Coordinates of C-alpha atoms in Angstrom, one line a residue:
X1 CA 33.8 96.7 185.7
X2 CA 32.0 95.3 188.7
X3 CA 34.2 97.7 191.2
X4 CA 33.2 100.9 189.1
X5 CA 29.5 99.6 189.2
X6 CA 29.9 99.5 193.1
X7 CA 30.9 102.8 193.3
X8 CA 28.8 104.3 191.1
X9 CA 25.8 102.6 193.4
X10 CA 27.4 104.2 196.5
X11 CA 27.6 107.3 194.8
X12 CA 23.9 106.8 193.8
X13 CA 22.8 105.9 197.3
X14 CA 24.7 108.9 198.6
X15 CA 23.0 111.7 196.5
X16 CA 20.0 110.0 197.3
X17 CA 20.3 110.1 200.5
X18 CA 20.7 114.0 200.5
X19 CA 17.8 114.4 198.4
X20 CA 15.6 112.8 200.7
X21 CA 17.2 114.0 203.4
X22 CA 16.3 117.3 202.2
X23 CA 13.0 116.6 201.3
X24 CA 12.3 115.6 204.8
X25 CA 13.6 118.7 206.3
X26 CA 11.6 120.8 204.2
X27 CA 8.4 118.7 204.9
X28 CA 9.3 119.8 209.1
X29 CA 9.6 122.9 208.1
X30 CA 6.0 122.9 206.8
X31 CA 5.1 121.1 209.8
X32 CA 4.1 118.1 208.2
X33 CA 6.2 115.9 210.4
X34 CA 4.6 112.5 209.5
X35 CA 5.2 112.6 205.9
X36 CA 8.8 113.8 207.4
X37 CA 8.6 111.2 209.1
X38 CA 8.2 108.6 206.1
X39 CA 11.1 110.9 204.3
X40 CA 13.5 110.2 206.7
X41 CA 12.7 106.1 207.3
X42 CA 13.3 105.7 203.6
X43 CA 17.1 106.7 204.2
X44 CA 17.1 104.2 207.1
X45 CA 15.7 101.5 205.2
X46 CA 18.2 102.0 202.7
X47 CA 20.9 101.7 204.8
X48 CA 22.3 105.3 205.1
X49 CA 22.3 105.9 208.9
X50 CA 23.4 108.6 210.4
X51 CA 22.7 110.3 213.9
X52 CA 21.4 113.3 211.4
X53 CA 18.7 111.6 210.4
X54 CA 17.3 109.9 213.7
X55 CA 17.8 113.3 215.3
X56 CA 15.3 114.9 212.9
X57 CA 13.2 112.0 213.4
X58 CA 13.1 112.5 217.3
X59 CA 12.2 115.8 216.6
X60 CA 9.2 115.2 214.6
X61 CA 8.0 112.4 217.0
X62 CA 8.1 115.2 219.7
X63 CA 6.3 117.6 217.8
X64 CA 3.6 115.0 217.6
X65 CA 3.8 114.5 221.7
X66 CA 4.8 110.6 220.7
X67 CA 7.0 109.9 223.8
X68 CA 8.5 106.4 223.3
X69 CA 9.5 107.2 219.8
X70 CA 11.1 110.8 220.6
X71 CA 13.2 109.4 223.1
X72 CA 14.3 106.5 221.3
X73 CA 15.6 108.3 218.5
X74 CA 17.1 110.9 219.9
X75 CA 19.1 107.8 221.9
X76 CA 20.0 106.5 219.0
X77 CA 21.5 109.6 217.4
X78 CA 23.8 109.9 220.9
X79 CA 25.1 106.6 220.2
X80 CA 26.2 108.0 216.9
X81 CA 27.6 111.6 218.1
X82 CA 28.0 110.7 221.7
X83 CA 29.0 114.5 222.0
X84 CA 26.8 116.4 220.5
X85 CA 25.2 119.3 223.2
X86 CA 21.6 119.3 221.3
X87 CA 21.1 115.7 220.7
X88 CA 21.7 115.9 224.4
X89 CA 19.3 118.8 224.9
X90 CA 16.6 116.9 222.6
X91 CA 16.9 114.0 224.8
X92 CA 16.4 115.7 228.2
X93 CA 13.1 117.4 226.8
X94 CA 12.0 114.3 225.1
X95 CA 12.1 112.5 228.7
X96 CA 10.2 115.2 230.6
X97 CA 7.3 113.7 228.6
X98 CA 7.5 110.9 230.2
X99 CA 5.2 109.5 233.2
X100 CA 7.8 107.4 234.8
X101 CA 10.4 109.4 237.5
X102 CA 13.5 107.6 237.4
X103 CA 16.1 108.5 239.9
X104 CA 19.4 107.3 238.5
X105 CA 21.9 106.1 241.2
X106 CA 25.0 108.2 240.7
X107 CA 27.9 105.8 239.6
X108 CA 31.1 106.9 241.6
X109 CA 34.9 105.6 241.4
X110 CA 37.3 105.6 239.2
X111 CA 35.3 103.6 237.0
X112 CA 32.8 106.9 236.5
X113 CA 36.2 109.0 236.2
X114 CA 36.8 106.4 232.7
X115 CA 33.7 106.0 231.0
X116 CA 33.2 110.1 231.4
X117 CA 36.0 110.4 229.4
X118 CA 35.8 107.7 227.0
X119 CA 32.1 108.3 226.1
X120 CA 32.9 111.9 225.0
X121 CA 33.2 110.1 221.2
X122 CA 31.9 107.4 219.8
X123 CA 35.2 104.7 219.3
X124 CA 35.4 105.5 215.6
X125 CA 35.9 108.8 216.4
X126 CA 38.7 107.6 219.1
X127 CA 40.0 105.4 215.9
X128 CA 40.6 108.9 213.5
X129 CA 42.3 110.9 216.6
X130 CA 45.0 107.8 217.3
X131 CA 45.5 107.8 213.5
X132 CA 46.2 111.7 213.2
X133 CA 48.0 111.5 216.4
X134 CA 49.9 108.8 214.9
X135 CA 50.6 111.0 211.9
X136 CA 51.9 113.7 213.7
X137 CA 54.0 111.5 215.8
X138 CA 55.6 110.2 212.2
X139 CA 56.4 114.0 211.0
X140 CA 57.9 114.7 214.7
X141 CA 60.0 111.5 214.3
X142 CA 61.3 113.2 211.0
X143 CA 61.5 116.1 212.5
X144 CA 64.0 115.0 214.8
X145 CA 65.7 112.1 212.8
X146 CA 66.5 115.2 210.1
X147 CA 67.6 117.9 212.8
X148 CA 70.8 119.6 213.0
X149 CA 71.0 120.8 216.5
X150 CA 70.8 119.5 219.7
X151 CA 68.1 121.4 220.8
X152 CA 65.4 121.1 218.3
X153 CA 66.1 117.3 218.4
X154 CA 65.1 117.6 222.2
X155 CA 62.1 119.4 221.2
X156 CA 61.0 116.7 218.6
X157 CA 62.0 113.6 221.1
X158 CA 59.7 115.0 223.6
X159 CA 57.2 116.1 221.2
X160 CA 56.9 112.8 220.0
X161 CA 56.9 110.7 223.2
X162 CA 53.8 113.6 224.4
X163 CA 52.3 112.0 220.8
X164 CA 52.9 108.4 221.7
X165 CA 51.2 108.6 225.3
X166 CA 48.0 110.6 223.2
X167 CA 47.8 107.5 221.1
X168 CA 47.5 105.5 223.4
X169 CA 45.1 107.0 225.2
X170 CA 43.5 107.2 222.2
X171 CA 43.2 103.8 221.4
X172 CA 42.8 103.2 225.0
X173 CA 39.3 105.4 224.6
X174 CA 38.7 103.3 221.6
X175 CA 38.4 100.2 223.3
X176 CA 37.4 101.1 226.2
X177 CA 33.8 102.7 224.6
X178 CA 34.0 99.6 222.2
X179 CA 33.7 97.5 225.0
X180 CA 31.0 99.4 226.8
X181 CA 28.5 99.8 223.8
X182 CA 28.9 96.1 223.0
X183 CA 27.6 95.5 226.7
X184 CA 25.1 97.7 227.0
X185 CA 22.0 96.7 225.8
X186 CA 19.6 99.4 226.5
X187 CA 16.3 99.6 225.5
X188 CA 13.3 102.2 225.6
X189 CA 9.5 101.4 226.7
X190 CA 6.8 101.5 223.7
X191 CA 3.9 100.1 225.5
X192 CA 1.5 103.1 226.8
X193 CA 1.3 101.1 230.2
X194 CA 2.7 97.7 230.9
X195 CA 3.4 95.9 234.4
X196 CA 6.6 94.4 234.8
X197 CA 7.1 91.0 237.1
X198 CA 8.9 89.2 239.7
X199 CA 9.6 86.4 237.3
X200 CA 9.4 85.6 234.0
X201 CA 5.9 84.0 233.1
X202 CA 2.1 85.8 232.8
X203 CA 1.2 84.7 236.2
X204 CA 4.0 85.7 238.5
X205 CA 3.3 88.8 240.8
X206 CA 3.8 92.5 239.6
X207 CA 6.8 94.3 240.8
X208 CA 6.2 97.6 239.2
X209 CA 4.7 99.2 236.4
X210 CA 6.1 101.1 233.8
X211 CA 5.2 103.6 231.1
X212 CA 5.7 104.9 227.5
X213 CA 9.7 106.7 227.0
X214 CA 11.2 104.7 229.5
X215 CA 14.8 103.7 229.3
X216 CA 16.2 100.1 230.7
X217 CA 18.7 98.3 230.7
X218 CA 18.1 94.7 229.1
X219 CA 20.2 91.9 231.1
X220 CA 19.5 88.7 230.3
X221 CA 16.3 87.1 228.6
X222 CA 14.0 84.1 228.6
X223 CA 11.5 82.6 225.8
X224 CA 9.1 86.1 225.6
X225 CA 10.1 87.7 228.3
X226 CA 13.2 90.2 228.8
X227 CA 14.5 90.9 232.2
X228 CA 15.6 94.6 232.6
X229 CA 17.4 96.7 235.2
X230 CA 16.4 100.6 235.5
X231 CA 19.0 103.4 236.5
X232 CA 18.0 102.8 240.3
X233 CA 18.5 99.6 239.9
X234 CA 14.9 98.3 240.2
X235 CA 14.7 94.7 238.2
X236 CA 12.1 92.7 237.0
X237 CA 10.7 90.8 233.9
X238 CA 8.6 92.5 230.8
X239 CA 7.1 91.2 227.3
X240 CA 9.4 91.7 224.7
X241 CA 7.0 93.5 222.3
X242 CA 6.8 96.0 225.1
X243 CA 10.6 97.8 224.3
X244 CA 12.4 97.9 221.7
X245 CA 15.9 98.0 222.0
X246 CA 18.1 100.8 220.4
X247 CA 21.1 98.8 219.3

């Protein structure tokens, strides 16, 4: 009795979901993009995340010219559909509003070579291709244990070590982008203005300043104050009401 009231709950939540979901992209059709706005937050506070939702929340937030929020939505629907050509599109207008002019240092090596690859999908994505792979590598196997001639067992032998190698670059990619996310810990600038320091206290000097829709990199951090890292490499120490971070 208590499993079918679970999944009648999901179910619930699910249709729920969809409703609202709807609801909100009337409302931005309208152009009432905060009351979208409060459409689509319901469906996050209820748990039901998807990179759906925080991408039509990055677009209302740009309608409205809110910088920091824009881009820290749209971020966080690319960490849900990695590869997704609009998300990405969203995001590169989104950052245009901002003041700050980053110029990323260009990662090289063999390194660069991996992470391009693996970041193409998010790892539970890489999890569903091993397991087809691995499905197809099963019917192959029958294929060739069941085969009658010599040659179409030489075609299902190689077909399934071709298999094998994808699924393990499969889970490979899996891993790999696990691993990655779970050390990343990026984080995007909220505060209209704020200086950042040499150290890590109210009275140290100021290394830089720094502006609304802003990305960093959060490495390490002490009492109220974060350290952070930008893509060329500047570091230095800001409040931690001053980001929030998109994990």
């Amino acid at each position: 009795m208590k499993k079918l009231f679970y999944i009648l709950l999901v179910f619930t939540q699910i249709f729920w979901a969809q409703d609202a979901f709807e609801k909100g992209n009337s409302l931005y059709q309208k152009g009432q993009y905060q009351e979208a706005i409060s459409t689509y937050e319901t469906i996050l506070k209820s748990g039901q995340e998807s990179a759906e939702v925080y991408f039509n929340l990055g677009n209302c937030y740009y309608k409205l010219n809110q910088v920091a929020p824009a881009v820290y939505h749209f971020e966080k629907a690319l960490r849900l559909n990695p590869s997704d050509a609009e998300i990405q599109n969203n995001l590169g207008f989104a950052k245009k509003m901002a003041i700050d002019e980053i110029q990323e240092t260009p990662k090289v090596g063999f390194s660069k070579i991996i992470q391009d690859f693996t970041s193409r999908f998010h790892y539970d994505s890489w999890a569903w291709i091993a397991i087809a792979l691995s499905g197809l590598f099963f019917l192959s196997f029958l294929g060739y244990y069941f085969s009658n001639t010599t040659s179409l067992k030489r075609v299902f032998f190689l077909g399934m070590v071709l298999l094998l190698l994808s699924v393990l670059v499969a889970l490979f990619g899996g891993f790999f982008e696990q691993n990655r996310i779970h050390n990343d810990n990026p984080a995007i600038v909220f505060a209209e203005v704020i200086a950042v320091k040499s150290e890590p206290n109210a009275a140290s000097q100021e290394a830089f300043t720094l502006h609304a829709g802003t990305k960093v990199q959060i490495l390490e951090t002490i009492g109220k104050y974060h350290k952070i890292q930008l893509a060329d490499l500047k570091e230095g120490w800001i409040t931690k009401s001053a980001v929030k971070e998109i994990k």
